[in-house]
Coordinates of C-alpha atoms in Angstrom, one line a residue:
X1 CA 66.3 184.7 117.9
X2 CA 66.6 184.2 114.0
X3 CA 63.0 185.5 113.3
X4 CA 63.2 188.3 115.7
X5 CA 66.3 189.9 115.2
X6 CA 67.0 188.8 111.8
X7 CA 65.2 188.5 108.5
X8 CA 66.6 187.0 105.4
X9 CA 64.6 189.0 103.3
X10 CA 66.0 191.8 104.4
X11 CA 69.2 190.3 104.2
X12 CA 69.1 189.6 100.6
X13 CA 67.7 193.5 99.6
X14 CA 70.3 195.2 101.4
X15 CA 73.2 192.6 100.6
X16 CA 76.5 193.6 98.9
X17 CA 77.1 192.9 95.7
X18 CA 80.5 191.3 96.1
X19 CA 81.3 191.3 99.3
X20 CA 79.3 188.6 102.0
X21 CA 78.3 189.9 105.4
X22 CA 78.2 193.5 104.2
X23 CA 75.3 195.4 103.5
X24 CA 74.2 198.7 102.1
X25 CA 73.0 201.3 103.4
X26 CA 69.5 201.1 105.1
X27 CA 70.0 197.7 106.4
X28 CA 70.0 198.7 110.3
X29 CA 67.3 201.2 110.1
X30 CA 65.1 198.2 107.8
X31 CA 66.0 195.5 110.3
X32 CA 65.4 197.9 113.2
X33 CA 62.0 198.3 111.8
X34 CA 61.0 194.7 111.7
X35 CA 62.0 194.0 115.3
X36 CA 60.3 196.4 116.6
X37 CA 57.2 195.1 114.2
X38 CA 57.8 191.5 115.8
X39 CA 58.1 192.7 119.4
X40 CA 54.8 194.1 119.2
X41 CA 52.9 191.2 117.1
X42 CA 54.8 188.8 120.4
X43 CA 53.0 191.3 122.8
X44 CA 50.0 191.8 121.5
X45 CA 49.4 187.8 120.7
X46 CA 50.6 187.1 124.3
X47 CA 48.0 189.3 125.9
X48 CA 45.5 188.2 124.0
X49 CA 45.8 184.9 124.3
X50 CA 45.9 185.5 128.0
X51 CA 42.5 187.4 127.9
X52 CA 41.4 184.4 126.1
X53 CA 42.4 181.5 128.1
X54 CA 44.1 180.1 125.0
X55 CA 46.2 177.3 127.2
X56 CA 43.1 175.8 129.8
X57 CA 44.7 175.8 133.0
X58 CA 45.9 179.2 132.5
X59 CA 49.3 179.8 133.4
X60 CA 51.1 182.8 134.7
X61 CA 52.0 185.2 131.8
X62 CA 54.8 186.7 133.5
X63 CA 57.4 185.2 136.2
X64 CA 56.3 185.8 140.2
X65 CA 59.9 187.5 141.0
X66 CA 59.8 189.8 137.5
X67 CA 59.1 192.9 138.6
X68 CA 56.5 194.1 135.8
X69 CA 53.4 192.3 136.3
X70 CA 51.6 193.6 133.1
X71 CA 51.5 193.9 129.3
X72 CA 51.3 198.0 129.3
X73 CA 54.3 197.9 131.5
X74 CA 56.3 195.7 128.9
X75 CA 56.2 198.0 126.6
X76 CA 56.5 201.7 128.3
X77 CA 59.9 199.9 129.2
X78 CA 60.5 199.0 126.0
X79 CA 59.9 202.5 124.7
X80 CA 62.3 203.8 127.3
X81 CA 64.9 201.7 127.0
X82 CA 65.0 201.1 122.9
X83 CA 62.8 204.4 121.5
X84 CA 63.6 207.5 123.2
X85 CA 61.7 210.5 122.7
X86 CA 58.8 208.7 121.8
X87 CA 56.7 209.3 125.2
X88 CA 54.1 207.0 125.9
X89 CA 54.4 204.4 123.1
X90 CA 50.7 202.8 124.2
X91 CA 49.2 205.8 123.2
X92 CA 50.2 205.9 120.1
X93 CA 49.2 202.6 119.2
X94 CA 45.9 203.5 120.6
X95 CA 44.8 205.0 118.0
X96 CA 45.8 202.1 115.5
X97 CA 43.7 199.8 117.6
X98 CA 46.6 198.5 119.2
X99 CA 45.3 197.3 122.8
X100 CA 47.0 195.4 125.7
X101 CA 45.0 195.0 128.8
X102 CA 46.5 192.0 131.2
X103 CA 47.9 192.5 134.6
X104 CA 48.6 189.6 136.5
X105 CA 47.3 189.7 140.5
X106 CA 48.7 188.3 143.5
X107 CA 45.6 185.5 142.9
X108 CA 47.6 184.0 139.8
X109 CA 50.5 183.9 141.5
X110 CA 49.2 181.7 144.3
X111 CA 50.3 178.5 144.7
X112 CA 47.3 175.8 144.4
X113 CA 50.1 172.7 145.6
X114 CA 47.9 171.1 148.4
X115 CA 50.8 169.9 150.7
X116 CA 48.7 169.5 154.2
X117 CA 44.5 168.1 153.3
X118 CA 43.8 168.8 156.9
X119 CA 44.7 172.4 156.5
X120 CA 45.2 173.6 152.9
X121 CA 41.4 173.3 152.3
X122 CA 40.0 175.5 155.2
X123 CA 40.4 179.2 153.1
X124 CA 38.5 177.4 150.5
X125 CA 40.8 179.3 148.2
X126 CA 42.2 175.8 146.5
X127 CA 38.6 174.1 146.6
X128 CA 37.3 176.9 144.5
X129 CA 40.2 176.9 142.0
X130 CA 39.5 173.0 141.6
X131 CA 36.2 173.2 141.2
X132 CA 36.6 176.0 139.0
X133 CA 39.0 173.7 136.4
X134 CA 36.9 170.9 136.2
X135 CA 33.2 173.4 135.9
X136 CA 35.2 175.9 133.2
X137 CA 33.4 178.6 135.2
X138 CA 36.1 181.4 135.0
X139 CA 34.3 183.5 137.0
X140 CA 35.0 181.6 140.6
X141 CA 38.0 182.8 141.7
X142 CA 37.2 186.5 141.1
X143 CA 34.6 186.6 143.5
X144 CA 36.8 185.3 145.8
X145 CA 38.4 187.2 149.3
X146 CA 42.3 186.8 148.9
X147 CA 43.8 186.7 151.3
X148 CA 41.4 185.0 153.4
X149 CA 42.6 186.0 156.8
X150 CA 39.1 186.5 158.9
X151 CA 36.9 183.6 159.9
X152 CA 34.1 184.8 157.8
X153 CA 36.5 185.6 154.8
X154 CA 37.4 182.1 154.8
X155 CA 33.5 181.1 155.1
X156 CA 32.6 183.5 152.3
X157 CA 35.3 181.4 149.7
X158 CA 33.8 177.7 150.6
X159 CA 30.8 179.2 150.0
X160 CA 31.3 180.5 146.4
X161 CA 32.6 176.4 146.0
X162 CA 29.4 174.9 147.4
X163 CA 27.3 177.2 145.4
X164 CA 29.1 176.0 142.4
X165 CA 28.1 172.5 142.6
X166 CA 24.7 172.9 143.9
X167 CA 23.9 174.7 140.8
X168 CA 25.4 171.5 138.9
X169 CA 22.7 169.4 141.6
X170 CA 25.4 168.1 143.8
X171 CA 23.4 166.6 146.4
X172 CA 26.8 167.5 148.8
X173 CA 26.4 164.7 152.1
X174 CA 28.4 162.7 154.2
X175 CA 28.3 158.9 154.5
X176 CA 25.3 159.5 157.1
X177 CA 23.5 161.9 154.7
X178 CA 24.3 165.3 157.0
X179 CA 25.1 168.1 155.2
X180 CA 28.3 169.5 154.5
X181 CA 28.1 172.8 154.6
X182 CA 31.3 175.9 154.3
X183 CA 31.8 176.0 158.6
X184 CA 32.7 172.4 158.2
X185 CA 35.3 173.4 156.0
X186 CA 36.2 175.9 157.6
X187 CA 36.9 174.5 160.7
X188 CA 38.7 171.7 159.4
X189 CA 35.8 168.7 159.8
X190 CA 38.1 166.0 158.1
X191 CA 35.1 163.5 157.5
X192 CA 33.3 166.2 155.6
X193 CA 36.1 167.4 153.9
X194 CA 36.9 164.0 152.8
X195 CA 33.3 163.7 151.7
X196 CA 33.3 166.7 149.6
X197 CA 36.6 165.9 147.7
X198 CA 34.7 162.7 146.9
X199 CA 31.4 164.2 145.5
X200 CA 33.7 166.0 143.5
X201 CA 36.0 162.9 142.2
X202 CA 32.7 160.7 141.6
X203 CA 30.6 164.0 139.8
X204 CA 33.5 164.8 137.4
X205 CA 36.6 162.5 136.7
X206 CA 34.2 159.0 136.8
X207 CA 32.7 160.0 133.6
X208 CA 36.1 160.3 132.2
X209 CA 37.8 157.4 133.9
X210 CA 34.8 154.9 132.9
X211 CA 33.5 154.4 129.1
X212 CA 29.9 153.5 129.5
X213 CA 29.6 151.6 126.8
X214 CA 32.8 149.4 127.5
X215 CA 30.8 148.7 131.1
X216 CA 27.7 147.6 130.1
X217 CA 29.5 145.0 127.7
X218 CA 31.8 143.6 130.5
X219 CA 28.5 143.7 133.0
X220 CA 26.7 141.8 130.5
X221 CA 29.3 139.5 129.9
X222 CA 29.7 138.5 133.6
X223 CA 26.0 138.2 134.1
X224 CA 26.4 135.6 131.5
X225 CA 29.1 134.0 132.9
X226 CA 27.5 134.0 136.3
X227 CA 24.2 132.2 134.7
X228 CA 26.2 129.2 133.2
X229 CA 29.0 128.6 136.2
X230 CA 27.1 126.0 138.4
X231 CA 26.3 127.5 142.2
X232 CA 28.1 125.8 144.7
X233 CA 25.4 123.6 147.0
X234 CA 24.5 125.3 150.4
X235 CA 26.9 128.4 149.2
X236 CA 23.2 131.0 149.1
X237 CA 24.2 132.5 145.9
X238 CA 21.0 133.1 144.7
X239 CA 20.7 135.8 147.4
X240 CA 24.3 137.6 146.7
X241 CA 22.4 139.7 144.2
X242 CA 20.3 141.0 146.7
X243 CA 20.3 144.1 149.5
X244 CA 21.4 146.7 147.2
X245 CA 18.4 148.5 146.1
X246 CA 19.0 150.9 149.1
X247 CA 22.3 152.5 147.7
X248 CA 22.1 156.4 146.2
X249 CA 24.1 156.2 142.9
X250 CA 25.4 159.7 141.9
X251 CA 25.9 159.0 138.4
X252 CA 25.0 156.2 135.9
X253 CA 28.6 155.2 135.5
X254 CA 28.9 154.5 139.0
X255 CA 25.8 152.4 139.2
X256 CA 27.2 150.2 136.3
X257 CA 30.3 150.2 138.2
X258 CA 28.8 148.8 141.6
X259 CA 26.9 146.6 139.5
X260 CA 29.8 145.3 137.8
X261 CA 31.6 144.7 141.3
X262 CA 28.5 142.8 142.4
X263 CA 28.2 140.9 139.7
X264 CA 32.1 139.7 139.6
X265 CA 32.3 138.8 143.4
X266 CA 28.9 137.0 143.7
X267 CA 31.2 134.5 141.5
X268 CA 33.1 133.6 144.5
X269 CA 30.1 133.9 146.9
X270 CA 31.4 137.5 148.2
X271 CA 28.2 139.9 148.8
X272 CA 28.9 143.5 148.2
X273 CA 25.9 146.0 149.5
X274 CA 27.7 149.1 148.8
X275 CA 31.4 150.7 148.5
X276 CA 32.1 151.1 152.1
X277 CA 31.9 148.0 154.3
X278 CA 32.0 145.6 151.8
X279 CA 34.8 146.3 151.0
X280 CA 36.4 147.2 153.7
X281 CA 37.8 143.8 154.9
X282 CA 39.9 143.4 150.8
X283 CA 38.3 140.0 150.0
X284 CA 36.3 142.5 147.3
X285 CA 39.5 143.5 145.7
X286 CA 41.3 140.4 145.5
X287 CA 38.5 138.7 143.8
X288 CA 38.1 141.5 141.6
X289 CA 41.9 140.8 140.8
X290 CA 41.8 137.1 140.7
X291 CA 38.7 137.4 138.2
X292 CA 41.0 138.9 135.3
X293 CA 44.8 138.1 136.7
X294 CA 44.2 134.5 138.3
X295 CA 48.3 134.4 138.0
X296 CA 48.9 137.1 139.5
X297 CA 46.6 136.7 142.6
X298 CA 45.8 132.7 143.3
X299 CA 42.3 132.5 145.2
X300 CA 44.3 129.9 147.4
X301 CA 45.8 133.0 148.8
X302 CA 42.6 135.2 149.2
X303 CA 41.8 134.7 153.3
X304 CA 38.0 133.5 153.9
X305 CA 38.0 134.6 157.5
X306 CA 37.7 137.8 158.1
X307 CA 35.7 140.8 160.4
X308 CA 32.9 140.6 157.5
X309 CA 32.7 136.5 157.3
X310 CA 32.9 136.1 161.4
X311 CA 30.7 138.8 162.5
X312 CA 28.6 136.1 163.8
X313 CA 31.1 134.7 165.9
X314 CA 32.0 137.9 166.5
X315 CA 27.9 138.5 168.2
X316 CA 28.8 135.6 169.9
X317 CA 32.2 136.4 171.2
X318 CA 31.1 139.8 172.7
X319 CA 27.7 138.9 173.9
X320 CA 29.2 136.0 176.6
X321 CA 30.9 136.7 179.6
X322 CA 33.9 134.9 178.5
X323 CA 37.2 136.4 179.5
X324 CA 38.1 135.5 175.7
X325 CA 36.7 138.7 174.6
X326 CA 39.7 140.7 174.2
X327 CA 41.5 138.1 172.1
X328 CA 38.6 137.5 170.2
X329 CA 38.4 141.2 169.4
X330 CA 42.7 141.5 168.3
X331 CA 42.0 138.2 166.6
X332 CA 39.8 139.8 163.7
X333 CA 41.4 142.6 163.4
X334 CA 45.0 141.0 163.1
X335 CA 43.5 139.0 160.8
X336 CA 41.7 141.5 158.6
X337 CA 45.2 143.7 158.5
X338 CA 47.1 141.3 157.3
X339 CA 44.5 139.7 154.6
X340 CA 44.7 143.6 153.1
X341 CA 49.0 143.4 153.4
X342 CA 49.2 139.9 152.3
X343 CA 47.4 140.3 149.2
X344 CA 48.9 143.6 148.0
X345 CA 52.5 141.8 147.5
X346 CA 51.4 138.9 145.5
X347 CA 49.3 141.3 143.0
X348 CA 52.7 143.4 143.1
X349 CA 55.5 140.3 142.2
X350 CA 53.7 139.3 138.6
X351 CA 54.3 142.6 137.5

């Protein structure tokens, strides 16, 4: 409020010379002056910093309830309200290269909060303004159809997302290598869906989550480790390492990072083949903790008998006639769900 309505320059030049807080004349009409001058620097910077994209995720300039949507209009009221007579102030600043051009759309208003996963995906709307943040590609959301409405509306927006990260070589699949393509989206295909979000986690917030070089250190320094602890007798270690050559890596990052999981967990005799089933029974992730917070989870409590660790029992269970099969079944599981619960509490007390 000081530097827009006030200047103590201006202050000082007009001041009486005996009495304080009382100018001469020419003081209003000075001060008057440089408001006006400031209002339209405040203008001008905000709509070009708009047009610019000077903050990244690119806020709304102007409030959704305000009822001018656009710099122009900003200051035609301004010139009715404070400079009567004056007609049609943008014209005259025309002609001293004095340009405003933003008007926010119903697009910039929309709210990108995903509240429902199963739903809030299907316009495609939301997947293209995510993918558009993360790719820098401005241009997404413009060639978008708001608001979706019609099935193929809807089709059309997934579709400017997919294209997107093809052209960045997304190989886009599900866990059994099917294509996802924008109907799946569309029509709400949860596994697919779920699929897609993760292409995108892995392709663009890995690389910033994991420092390369910090991994290849701590890989090397557990192969290490690995070579001088001494191999339990009749434990097959020396095969732990084995049965991953089979596994698509999207990035190099990730590779080190399943390698570094490997590596850690063939310590404590634990195989992992990939980043679905192997760890899908949480003996992976306690050891992982163990490994570098022993205190925090004890390998005493890390359960050995699980679905993974049974599953020749398990052949054997199912494959007999015994009327024990139903048991055996609720057996594993129980115990699988509660080796997950029991080991999230103990990692949660130490801190």
């Amino acid at each position: 409020e000081q530097r827009m309505l006030s200047n103590s320059d201006i202050a000082a030049q007009y001041a009486h010379p005996s009495v304080p807080e009382l100018y001469q004349p020419g003081y209003v009409e000075a001060l008057g002056q440089f408001t006006v001058k400031k209002f339209l620097f405040l203008v001008l910077f905000l709509d070009h910093a708009k047009l610019t994209r000077l903050v990244d995720h690119d806020p709304c300039l102007f409030m959704k309830t305000a009822a001018i949507k656009s710099s122009r209009e900003v200051l035609l009221s301004f010139s009715r309200e404070f400079l009567g007579g004056i007609g049609d102030l943008t014209r005259h600043l025309n002609y001293k290269g004095y340009t405003v051009s933003h008007q926010q759309t119903a697009l910039q208003e929309l709210d990108y909060t995903v509240k429902n996963l199963a739903i809030d995906m299907r316009d495609g709307v939301k997947l293209t303004r995510l993918v558009e943040l993360l790719t820098h590609e401005w241009t997404l959301t413009a060639k978008l159809r708001v608001p979706a409405v019609s099935r193929l509306q809807k089709v059309h927006n997934v579709d400017v997302c997919l294209q997107a990260l093809r052209s960045r070589s997304l190989v886009l699949t599900d866990e059994r290598d099917r294509p996802i393509t924008s109907r799946d989206i569309v029509d709400g295909h949860r596994e697919k869906t779920l699929a897609l979000l993760w292409h995108i986690i892995v392709n663009f917030k890995v690389s910033v989550l994991l420092n390369e070089e910090s991994l290849r250190d701590e890989v090397a320094h557990v192969s290490l480790l690995k070579r001088l602890a001494p191999r339990p007798a009749g434990s097959g270690a020396a095969d732990l390492l084995d049965g991953s050559a089979a596994v698509k890596f999207p990035s190099e990052n990730v590779k080190l990072l399943f390698e570094w999981c490997r590596l850690v967990c063939s310590i404590y005799n634990v195989q992992i083949n990939n980043f679905t089933t192997s760890f899908s029974d949480g003996r992976a992730f306690c050891y992982l903790i163990h490994h570098y917070q022993p205190w925090l989870l004890p390998a005493s409590d890390i359960r050995q008998l699980t679905t993974l660790t049974s599953q020749n029992t398990d052949t054997d269970c199912f494959g007999g006639d015994s009327d024990e099969d139903d048991d055996c079944c609720d057996g594993n599981t129980v115990t699988r769900l509660n080796h997950v619960a029991e080991c999230q509490p103990v990692a949660g007390e130490g801190d």
